[in-house]
Short mmCIF file of C-alpha atoms in Angstrom, two decimals:
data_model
loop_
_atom_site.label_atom_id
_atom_site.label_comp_id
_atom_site.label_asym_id
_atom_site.label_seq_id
_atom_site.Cartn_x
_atom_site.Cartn_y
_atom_site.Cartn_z
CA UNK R 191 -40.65 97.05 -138.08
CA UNK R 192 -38.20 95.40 -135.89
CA UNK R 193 -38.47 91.50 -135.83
CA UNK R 194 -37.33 90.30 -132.56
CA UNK R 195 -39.04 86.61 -131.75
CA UNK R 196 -36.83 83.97 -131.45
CA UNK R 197 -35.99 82.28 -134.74
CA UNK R 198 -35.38 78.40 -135.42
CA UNK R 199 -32.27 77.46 -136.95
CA UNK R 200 -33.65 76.71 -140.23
CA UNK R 201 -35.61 79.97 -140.57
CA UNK R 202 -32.69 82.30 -139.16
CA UNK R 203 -30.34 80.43 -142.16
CA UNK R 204 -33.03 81.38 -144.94
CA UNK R 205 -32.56 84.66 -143.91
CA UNK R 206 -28.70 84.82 -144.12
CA UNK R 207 -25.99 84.06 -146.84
CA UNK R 208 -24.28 81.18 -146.96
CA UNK R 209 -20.65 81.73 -146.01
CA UNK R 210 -18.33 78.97 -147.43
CA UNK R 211 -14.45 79.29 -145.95
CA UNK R 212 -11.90 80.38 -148.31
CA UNK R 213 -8.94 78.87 -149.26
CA UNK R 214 -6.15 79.28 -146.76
CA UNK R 215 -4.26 82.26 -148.09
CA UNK R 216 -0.64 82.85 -147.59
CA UNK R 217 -1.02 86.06 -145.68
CA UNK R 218 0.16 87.41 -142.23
CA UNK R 219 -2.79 86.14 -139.63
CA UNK R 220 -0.99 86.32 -136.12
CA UNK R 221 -3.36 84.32 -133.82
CA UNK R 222 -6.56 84.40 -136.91
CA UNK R 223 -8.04 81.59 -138.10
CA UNK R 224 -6.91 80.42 -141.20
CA UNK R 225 -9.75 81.54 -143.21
CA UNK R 226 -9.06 85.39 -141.81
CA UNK R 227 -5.93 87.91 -142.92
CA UNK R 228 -4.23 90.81 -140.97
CA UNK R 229 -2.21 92.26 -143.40
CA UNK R 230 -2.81 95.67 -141.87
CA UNK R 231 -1.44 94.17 -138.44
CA UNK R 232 -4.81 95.59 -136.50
CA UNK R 233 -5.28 91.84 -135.10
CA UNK R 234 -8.93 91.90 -136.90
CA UNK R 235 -9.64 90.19 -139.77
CA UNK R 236 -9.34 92.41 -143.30
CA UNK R 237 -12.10 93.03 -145.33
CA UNK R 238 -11.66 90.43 -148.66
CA UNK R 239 -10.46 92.36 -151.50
CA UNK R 240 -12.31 90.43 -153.64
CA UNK R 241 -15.94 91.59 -154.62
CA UNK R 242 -16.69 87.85 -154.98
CA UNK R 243 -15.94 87.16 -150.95
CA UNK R 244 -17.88 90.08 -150.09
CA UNK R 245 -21.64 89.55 -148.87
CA UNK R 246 -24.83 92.17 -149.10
CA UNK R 247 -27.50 90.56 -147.33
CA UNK R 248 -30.89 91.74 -147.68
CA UNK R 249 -31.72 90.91 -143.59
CA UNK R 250 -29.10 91.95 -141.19
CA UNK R 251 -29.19 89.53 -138.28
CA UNK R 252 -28.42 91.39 -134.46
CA UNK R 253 -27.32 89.54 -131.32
CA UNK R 254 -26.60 90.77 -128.32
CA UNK R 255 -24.13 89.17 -125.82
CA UNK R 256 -26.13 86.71 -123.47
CA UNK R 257 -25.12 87.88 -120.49
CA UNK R 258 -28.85 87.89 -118.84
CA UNK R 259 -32.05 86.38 -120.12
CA UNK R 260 -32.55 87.67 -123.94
CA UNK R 261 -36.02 88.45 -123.53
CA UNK R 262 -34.38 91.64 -121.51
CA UNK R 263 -33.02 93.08 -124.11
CA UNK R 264 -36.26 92.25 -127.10
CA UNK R 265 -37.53 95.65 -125.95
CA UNK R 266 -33.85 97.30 -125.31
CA UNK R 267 -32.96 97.45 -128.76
CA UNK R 268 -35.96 98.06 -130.46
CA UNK R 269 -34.89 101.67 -131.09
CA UNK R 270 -31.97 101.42 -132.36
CA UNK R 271 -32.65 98.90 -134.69
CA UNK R 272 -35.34 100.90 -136.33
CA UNK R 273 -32.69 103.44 -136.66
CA UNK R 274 -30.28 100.73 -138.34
CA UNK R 275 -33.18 99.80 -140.36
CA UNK R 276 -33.20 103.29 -141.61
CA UNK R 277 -29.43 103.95 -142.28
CA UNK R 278 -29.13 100.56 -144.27
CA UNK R 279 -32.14 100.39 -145.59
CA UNK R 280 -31.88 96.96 -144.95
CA UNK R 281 -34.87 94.91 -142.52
CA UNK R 282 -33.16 93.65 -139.16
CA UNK R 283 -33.81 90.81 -137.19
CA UNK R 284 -33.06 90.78 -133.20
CA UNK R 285 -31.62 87.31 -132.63
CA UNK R 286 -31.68 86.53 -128.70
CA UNK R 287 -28.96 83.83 -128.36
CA UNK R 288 -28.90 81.55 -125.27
CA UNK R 289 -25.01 81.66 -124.74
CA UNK R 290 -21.74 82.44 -125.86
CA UNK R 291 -20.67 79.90 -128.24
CA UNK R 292 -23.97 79.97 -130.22
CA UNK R 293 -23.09 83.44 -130.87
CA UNK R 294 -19.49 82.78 -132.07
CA UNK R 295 -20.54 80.03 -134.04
CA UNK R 296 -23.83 82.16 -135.69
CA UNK R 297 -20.74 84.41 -136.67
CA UNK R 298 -18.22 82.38 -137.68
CA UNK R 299 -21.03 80.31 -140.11
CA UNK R 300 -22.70 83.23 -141.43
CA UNK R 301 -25.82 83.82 -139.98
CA UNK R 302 -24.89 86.52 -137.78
CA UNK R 303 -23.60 90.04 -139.07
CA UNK R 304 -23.68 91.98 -136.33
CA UNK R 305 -23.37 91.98 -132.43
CA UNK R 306 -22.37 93.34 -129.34
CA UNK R 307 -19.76 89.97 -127.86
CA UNK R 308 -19.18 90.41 -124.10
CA UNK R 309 -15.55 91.38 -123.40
CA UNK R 310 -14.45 87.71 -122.23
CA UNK R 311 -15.42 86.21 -125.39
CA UNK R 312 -14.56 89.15 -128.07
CA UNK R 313 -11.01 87.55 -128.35
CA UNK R 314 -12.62 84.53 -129.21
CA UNK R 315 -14.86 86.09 -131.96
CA UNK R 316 -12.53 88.44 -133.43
CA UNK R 317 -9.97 85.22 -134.07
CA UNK R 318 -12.29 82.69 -134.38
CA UNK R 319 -15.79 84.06 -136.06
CA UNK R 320 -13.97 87.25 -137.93
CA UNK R 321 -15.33 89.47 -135.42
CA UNK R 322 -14.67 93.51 -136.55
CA UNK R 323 -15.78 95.22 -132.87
CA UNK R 324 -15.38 98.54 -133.45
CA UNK R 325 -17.39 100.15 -130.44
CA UNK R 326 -18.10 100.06 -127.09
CA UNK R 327 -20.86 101.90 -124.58
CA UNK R 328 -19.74 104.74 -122.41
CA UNK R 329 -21.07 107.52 -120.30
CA UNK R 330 -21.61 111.31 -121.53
CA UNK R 331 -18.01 111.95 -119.89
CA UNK R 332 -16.28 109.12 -122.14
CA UNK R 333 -16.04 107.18 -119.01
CA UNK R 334 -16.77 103.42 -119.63
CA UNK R 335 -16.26 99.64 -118.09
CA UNK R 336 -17.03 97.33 -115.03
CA UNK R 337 -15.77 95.57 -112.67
CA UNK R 338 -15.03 91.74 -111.77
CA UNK R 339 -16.86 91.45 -107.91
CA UNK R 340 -17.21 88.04 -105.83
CA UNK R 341 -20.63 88.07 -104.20
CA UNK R 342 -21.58 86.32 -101.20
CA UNK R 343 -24.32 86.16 -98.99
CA UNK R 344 -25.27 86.80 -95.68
CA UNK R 345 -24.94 84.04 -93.39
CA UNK R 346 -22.40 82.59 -95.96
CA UNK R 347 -19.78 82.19 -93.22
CA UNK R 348 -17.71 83.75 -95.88
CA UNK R 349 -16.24 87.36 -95.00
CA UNK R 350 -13.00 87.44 -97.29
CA UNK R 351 -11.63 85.50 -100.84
CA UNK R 352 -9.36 83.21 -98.53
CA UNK R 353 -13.14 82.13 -96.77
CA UNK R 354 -13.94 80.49 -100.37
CA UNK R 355 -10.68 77.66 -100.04
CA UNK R 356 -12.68 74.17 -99.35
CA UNK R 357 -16.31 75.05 -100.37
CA UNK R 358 -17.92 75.68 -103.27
CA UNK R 359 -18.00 79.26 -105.82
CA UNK R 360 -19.98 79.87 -108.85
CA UNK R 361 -18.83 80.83 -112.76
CA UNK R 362 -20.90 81.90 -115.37
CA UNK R 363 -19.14 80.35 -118.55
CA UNK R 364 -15.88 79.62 -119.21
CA UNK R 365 -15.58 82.10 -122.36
CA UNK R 366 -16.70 85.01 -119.89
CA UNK R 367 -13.99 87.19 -118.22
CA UNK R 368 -15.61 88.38 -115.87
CA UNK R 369 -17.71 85.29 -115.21
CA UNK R 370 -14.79 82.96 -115.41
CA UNK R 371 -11.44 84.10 -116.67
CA UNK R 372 -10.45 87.41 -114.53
CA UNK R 373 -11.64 85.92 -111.52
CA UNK R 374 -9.42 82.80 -112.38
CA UNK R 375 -6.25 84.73 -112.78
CA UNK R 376 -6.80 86.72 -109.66
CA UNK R 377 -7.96 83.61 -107.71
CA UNK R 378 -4.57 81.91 -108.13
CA UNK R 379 -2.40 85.15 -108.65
CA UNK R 380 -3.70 87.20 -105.97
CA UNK R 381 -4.59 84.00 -103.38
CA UNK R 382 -3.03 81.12 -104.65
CA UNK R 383 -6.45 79.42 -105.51
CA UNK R 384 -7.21 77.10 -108.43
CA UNK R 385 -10.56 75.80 -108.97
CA UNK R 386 -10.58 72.09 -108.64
CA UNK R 387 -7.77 72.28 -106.36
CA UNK R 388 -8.83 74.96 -103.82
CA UNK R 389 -12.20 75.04 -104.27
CA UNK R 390 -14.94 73.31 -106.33
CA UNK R 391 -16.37 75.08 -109.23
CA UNK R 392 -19.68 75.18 -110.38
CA UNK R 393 -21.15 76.86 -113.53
CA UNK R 394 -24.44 78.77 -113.76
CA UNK R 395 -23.97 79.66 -117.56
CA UNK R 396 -25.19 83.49 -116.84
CA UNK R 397 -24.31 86.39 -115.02
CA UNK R 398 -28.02 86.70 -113.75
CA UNK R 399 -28.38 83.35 -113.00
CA UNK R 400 -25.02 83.55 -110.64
CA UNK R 401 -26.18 87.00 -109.05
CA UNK R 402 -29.36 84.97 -108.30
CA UNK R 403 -28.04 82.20 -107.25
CA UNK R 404 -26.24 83.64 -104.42
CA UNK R 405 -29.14 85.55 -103.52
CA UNK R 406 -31.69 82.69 -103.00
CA UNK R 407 -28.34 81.38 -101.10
CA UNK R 408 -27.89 78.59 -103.87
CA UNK R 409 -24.35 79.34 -104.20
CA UNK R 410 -22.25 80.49 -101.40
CA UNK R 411 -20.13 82.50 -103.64
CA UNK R 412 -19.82 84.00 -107.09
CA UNK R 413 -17.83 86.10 -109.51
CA UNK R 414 -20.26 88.29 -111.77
CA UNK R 415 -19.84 91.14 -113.77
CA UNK R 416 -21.30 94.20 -111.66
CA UNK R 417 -22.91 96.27 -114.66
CA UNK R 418 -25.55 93.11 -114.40
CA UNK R 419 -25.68 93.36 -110.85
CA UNK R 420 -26.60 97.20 -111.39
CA UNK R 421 -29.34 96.79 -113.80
CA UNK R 422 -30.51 93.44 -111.89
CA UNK R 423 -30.81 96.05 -108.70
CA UNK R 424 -32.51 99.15 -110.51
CA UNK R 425 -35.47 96.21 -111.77
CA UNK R 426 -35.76 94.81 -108.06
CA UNK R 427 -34.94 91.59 -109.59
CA UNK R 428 -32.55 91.56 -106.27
CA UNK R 429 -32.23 93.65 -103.18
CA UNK R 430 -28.90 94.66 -101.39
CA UNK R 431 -29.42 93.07 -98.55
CA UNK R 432 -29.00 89.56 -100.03
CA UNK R 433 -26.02 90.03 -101.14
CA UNK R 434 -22.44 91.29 -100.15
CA UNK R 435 -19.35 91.91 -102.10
CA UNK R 436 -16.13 90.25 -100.99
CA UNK R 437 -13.63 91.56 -103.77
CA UNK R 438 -13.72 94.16 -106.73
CA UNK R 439 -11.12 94.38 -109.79
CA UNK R 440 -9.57 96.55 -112.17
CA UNK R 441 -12.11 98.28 -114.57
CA UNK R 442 -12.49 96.05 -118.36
CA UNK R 443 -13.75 96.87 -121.02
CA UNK R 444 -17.67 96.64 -121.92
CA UNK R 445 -19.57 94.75 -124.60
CA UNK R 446 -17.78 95.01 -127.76
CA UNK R 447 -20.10 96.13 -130.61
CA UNK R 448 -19.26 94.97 -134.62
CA UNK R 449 -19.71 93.81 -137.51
CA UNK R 450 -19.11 90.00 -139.50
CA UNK R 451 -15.98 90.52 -141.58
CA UNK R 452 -16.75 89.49 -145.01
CA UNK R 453 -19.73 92.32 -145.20
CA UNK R 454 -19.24 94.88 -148.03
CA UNK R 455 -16.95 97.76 -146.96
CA UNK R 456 -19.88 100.40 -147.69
CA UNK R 457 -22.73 98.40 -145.69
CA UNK R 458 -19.82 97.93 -142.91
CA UNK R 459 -19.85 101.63 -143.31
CA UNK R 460 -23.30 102.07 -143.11
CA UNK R 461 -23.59 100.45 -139.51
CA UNK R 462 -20.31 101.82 -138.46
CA UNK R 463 -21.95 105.38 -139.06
CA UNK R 464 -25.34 104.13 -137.20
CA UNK R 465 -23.63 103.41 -134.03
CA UNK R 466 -22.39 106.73 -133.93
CA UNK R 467 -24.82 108.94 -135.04
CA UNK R 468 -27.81 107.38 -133.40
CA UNK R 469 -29.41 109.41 -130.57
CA UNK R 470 -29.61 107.69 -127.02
CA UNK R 471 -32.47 110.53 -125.36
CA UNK R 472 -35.65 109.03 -124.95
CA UNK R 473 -35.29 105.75 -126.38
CA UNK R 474 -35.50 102.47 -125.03
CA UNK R 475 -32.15 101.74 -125.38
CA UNK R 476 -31.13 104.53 -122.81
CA UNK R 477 -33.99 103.51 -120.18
CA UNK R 478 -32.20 99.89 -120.04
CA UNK R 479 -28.33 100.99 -120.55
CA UNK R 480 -28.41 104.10 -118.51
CA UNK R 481 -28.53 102.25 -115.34
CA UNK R 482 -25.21 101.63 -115.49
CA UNK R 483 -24.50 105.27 -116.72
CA UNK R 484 -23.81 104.56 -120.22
CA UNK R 485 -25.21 107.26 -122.94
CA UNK R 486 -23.06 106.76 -125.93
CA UNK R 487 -21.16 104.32 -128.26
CA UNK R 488 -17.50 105.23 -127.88
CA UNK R 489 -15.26 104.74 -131.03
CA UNK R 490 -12.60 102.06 -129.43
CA UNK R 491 -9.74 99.52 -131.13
CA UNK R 492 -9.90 95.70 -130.30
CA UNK R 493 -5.79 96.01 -130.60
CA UNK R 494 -5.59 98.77 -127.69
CA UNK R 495 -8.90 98.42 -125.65
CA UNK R 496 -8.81 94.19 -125.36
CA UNK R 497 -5.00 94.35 -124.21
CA UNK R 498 -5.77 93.51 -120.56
CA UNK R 499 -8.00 90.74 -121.50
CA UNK R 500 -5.46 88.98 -123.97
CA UNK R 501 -2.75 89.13 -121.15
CA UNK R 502 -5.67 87.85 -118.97
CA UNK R 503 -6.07 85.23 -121.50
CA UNK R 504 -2.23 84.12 -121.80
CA UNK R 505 -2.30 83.76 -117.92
CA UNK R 506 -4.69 81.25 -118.24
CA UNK R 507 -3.63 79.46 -120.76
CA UNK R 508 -6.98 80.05 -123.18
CA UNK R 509 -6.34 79.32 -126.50
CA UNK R 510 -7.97 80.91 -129.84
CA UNK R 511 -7.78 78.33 -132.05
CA UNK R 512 -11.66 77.53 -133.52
CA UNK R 513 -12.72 74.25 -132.41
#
């Protein structure tokens, strides 16, 4: 049976091994944290060759990316975890984080070894937490991603980007690309606009909470991610008519979905081949992901797939280093 209440700190680290940092090795890292290695040059932290660094936990801890209220996705998952359950033979716990950096920092310390990061902050956990993403959701055709939109509303006064200059637009979190670091780039590429200069920024900390926020006419203005928006629509939770899109970007990459480095190669394995050879028809997972069309987890690289959003990244500056 699938646990999937929220758990304190102190129970979720009962659950979980402790992970202590090793030594700094002499190794090639490129931009890894000094606890990580990429000899192999795949920009993901290797495996440890050592049996010792290796961990087996009897619970496997899940999180998914915070991108909407958690208690969305307590159902969502269900299935699939039973079906990880059953490849691992390992129990599962559903951990519903509140935002990004808890996530990262679950990761980095241990007490998270697997999770779907959103694309803005899978840099971040892949260099900082020893993040392995190995998967992403797409549709039946292969066909996967979203798009960076800037909502308004009606009666905004605001009919194009250029309207925003002087008032006031809405981020999610600042380790969100969509919410925060796409949007950024193409604000002062595309229009030369910089937040705090242009324009003064506000933070809602989710995507929902942004969509919402324009829609109750709370914020003028917003940049969201619109595979919320879609599912957000399909549940009613907002109508059309309150809102109205101003600009649309290139398509990015979804949710990245992987594993904690450190985990034994054959229990890495072991989830790797669950992703893949779980069946989406009729579970729960495809009645909340299929809104946005997605029926699958598509085999994808971190090196090739994340490209866009590390040049995204260097334009703005973001650095990787753990703090």
């Amino acid at each position: 049976m699938i646990k999937t209440h929220l758990l304190s700190a102190a129970a979720l680290a009962a659950l979980c091994v402790a992970v202590t940092p090793a030594a700094a090795q002499d190794c090639p890292r490129g931009d890894l944290d000094a606890r990580y290695c990429d000899i192999d040059g795949d920009l993901i932290a290797d495996i440890p060759t050592d049996p010792a660094d290796q961990i087996d936990p009897d619970t496997l801890i899940f999180a998914y990316t915070p991108v909407e209220d958690p208690a969305v996705y307590e159902t969502a998952w269900a299935d699939f975890l039973t079906h990880l359950e059953e490849a691992t033979g390992k129990d599962v716990v559903f951990f519903p984080v509140q935002n990004n950096a808890a996530q990262i920092e679950a990761m980095r310390s241990g007490r998270l070894h697997i999770a779907g990061f959103n694309t803005g902050s899978n840099p971040l956990a892949v260099n900082c937490a020893g993040f392995r993403p190995f998967t992403i959701m797409a549709g039946e055709d292969g066909s996967f991603g979203y798009e960076m939109e800037i909502l308004t509303h009606p009666g905004s006064g605001i009919e194009s980007v250029e309207d925003i200059r002087g008032g006031q637009m809405a981020f999610t979190s600042e380790t969100s690309n969509s919410g925060f670091k796409a949007p950024s780039a193409i604000l002062a590429s595309e229009f030369d606009m910089k937040a705090g200069d242009d324009f003064e920024p506000v933070f809602s900390g989710k995507h929902d909470n942004s969509i919402l926020g324009v829609a109750n006419q709370d914020y003028p203005a917003a940049a969201i991610a619109n595979s919320v928006l879609a599912r957000m629509l399909e549940r009613d939770v907002v109508t059309e008519d309150q809102l109205i899109s101003i600009y649309k970007s290139q398509t990015f990459p979804t949710t990245g979905y992987g594993t904690a480095y450190n985990l034994k190669p054959e229990l890495q394995q072991q989830i790797r081949d669950a992703f893949f050879s779980f069946e989406w028809a009729g579970t729960s997972l495809e009645e909340e992901f299929e809104k946005n069309g997605e029926a699958q987890f598509l085999e994808m690289t971190y090196q090739d797939f994340w490209s866009v959003i590390r040049q995204i990244d260097e334009a703005n500056g973001v650095s990787y280093a753990c703090s």
